[in-house]
Short mmCIF file of C-alpha atoms in Angstrom, two decimals:
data_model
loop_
_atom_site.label_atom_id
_atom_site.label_comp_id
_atom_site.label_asym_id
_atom_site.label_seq_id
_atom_site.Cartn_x
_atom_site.Cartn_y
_atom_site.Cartn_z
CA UNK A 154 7.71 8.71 -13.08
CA UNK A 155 7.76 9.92 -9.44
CA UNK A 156 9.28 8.05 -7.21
CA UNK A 157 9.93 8.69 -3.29
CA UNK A 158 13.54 7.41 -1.37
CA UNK A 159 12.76 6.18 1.70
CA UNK A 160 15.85 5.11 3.91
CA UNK A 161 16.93 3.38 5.86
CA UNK A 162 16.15 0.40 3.93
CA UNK A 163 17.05 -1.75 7.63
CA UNK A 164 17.45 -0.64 11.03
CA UNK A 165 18.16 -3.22 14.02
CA UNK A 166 17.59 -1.01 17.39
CA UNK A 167 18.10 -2.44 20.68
CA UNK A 168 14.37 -2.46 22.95
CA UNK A 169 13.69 1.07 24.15
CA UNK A 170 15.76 3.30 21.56
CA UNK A 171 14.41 5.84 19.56
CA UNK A 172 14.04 5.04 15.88
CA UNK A 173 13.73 7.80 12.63
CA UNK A 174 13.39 6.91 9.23
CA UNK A 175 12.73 9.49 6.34
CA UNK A 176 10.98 9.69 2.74
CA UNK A 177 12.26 12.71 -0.07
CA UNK A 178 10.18 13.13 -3.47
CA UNK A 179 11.85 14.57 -6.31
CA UNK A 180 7.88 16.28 -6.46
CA UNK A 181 5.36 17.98 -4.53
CA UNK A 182 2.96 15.62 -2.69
CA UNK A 183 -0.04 17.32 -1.16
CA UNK A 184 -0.64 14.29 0.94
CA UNK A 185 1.82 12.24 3.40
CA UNK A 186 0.83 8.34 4.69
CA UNK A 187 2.70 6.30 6.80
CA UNK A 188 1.99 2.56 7.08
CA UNK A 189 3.16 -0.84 8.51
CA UNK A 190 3.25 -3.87 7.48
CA UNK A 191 3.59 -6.90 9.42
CA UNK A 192 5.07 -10.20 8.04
CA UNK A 193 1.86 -12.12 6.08
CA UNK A 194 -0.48 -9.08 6.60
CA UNK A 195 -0.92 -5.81 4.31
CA UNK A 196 0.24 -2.91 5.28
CA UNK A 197 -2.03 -0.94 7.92
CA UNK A 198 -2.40 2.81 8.08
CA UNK A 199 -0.25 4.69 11.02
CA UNK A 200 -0.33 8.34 10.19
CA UNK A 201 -1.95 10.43 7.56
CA UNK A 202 -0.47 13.90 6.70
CA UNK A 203 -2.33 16.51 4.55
CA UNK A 204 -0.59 20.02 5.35
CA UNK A 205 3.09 21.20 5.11
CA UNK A 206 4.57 21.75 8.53
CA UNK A 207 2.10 18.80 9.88
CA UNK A 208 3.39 17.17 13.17
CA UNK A 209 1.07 14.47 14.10
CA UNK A 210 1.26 11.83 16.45
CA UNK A 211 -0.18 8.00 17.13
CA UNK A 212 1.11 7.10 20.49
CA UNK A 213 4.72 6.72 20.78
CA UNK A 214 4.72 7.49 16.61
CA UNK A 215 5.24 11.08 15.64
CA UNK A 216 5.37 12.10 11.54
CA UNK A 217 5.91 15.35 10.23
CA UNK A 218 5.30 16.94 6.52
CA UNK A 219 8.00 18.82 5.04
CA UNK A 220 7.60 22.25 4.43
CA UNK A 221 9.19 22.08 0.99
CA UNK A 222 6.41 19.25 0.64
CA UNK A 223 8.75 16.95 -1.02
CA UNK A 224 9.78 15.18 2.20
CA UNK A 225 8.75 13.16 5.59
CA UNK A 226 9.69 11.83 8.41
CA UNK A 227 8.61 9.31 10.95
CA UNK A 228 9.93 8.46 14.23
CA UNK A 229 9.30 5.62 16.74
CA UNK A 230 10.11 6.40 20.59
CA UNK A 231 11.25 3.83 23.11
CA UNK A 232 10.77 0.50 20.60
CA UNK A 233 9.01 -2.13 21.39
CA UNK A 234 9.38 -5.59 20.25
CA UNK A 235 5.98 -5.48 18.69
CA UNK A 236 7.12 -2.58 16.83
CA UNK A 237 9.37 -5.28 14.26
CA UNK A 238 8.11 -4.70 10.56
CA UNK A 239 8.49 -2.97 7.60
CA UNK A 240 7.25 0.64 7.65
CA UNK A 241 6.47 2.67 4.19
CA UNK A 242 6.29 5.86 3.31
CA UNK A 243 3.29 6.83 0.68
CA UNK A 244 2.43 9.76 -0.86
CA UNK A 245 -0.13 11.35 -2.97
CA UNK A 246 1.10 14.28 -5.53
CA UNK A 247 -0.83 17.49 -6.45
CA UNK A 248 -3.69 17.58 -9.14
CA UNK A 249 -6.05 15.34 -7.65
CA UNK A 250 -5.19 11.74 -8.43
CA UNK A 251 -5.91 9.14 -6.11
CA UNK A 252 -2.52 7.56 -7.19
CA UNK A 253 -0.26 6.46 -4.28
CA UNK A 254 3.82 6.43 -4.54
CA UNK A 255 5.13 3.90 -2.26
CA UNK A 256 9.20 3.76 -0.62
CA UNK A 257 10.42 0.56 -0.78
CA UNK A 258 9.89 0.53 3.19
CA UNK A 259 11.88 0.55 5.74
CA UNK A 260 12.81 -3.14 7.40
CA UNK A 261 12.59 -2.44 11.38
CA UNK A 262 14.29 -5.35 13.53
CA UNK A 263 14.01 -4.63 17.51
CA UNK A 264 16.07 -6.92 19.88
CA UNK A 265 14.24 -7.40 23.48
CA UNK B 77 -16.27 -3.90 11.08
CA UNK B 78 -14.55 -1.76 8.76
CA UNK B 79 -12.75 -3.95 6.24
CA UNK B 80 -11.01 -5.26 2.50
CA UNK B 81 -11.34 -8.84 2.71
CA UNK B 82 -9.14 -10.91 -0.08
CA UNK B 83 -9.78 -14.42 -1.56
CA UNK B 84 -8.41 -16.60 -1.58
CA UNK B 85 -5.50 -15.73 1.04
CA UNK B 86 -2.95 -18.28 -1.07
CA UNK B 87 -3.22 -19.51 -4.00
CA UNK B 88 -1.01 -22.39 -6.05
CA UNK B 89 -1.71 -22.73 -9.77
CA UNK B 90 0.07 -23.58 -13.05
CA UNK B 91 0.76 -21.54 -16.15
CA UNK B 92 -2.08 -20.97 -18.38
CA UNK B 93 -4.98 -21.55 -16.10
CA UNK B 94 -7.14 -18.51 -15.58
CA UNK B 95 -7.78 -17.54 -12.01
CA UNK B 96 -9.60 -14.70 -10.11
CA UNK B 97 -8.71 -13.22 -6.63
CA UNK B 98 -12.24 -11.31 -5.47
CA UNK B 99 -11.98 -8.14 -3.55
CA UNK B 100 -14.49 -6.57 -1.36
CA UNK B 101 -14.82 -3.55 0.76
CA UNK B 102 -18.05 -2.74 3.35
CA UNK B 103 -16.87 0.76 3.47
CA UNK B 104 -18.96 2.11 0.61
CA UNK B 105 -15.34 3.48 -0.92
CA UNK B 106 -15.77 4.66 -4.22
CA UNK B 107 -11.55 3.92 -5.23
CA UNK B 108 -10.68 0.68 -5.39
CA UNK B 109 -6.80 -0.52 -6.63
CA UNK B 110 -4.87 -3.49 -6.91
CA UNK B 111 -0.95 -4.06 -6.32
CA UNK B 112 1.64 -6.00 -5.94
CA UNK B 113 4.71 -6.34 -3.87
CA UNK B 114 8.15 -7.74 -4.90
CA UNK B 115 11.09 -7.99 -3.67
CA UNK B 116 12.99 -4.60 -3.99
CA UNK B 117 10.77 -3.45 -6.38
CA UNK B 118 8.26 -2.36 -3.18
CA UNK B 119 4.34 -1.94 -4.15
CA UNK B 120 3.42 -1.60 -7.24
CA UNK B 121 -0.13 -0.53 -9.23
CA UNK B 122 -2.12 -3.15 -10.95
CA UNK B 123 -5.27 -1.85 -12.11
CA UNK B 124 -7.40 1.23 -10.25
CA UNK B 125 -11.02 1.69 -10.15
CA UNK B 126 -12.72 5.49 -9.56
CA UNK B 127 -16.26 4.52 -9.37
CA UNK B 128 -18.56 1.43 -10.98
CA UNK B 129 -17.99 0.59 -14.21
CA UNK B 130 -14.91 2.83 -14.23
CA UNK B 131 -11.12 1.32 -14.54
CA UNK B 132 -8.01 2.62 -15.66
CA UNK B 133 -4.52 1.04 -15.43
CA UNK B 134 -1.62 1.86 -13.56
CA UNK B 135 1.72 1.15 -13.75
CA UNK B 136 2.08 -2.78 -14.57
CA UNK B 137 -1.15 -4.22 -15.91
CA UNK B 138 0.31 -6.48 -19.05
CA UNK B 139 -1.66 -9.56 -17.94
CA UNK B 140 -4.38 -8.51 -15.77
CA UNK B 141 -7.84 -7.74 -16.10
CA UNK B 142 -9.92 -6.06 -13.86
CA UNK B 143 -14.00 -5.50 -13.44
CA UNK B 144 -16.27 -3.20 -11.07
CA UNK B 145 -19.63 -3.75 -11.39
CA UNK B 146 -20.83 -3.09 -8.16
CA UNK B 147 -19.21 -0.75 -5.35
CA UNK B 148 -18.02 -3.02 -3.17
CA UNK B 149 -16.50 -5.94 -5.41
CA UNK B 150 -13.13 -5.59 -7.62
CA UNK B 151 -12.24 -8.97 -8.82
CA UNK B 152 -8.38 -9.34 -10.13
CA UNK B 153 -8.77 -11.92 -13.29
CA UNK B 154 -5.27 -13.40 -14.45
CA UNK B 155 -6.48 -14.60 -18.40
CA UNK B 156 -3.48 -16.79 -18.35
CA UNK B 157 -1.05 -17.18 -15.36
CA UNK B 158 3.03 -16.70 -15.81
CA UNK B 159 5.72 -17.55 -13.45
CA UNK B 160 6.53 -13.66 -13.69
CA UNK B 161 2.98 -12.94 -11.87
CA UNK B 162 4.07 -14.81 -8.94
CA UNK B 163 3.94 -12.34 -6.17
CA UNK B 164 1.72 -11.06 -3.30
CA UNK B 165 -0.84 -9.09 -4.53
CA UNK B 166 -2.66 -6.24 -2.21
CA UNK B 167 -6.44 -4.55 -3.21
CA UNK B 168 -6.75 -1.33 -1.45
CA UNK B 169 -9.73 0.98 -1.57
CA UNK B 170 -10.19 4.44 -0.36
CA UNK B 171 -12.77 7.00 -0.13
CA UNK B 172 -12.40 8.80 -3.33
CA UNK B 173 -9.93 11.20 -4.89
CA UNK B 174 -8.12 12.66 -3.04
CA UNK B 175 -10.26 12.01 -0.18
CA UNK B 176 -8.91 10.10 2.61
CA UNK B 177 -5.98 7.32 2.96
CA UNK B 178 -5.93 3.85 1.26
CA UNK B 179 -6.86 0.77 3.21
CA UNK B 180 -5.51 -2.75 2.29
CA UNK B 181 -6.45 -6.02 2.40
CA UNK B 182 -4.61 -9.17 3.47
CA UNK B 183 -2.86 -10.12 0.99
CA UNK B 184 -3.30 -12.82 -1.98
CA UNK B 185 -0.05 -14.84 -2.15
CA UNK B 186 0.37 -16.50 -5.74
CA UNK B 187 2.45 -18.80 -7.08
CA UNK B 188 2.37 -20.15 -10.39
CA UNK B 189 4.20 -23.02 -11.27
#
């Protein structure tokens, strides 16, 4: 089946560092979702990505789709404490299903 | 509000006795889907729902049942509970194929003993 490799699996970034973390599908997606999930919540939609070459940004988050479609990145300026969590990667592949593949996430630890 | 609201939120029970963790959405979505997360095994697909009276399963149903008889509601029914099923289980519903991102609920957290 498809599955995407998100890494890293853990980062621990000191307050106000810059943070990237990356997804790669062995397939083409036509759709790119990046959420968060906070410890005892579900996880809650940051950025949604629909065309190659997308750069889109939610405040100090910025995610881009990869041109070769197979890939995505997401990156977190000046961290906040707040911004502790884990942070997946979804995406939806070509033919029109509905069907999600999820990273295994990416465990963000900030020290104030 | 916009919203997937769970029940219940946690949830204790021993092997064998059938339970059912409701799921509703006010957001008129037609795709409805349940999952659930493990550790290092990420989310994973339950059960998925196009429209009413339409379900189909995804990648680990063995032991679930699902039901969608009205838009809104998409009960998870576990016939008989195994210590393998304990887990946190997510229902996420979205606006249709292709159309639009998943939102998820709260979280379910089972346990059975």
């Amino acid at each position: 089946g498809q599955q995407l490799n998100q890494s890293p699996q853990s980062m621990f970034i000191q307050e106000g560092e810059d943070v990237s973390m990356n997804c790669t599908s062995s397939s083409i997606f036509n759709t790119w979702l990046w959420y968060k999930q906070e410890p005892g919540e579900g996880p809650v939609l940051l950025i949604a990505l629909y065309k190659a070459g997308e750069l889109t940004s939610n405040g100090r988050l910025t995610a881009q789709f990869g041109i070769t479609r197979k890939d995505s990145f997401l990156n977190i300026s000046a961290s906040i404490p707040s911004d502790v969590g884990i942070y997946f990667c979804a995406g939806r592949a070509q033919g029109g299903s509905e069907k999600l593949v999820f990273g295994k996430g990416t465990k963000l630890t900030v020290n104030p | 509000e916009a919203q997937v609201t769970q029940n219940p939120r946690y949830l204790i029970t021993v092997t064998g006795k059938k339970l059912t963790v409701t799921c509703s959405q006010n957001m008129n979505h037609e795709y409805m889907s349940w999952y659930r997360q493990d550790p290092g095994l990420g989310l994973r697909q339950i059960y998925y729902s196009m429209n009413v009276e339409v379900t189909d399963k995804g990648d680990v149903p063995e032991g679930y049942k699902v039901s969608r008889k009205e838009k809104r509601n998409f009960p998870l029914i576990l016939e008989s509970p195994s210590p393998n099923q304990t887990s946190l289980y997510f229902c996420a519903s979205s606006f249709g194929v292709g159309e639009g991102e998943q939102y998820f609920g709260p979280g379910t957290r089972l346990t059975v003993t």
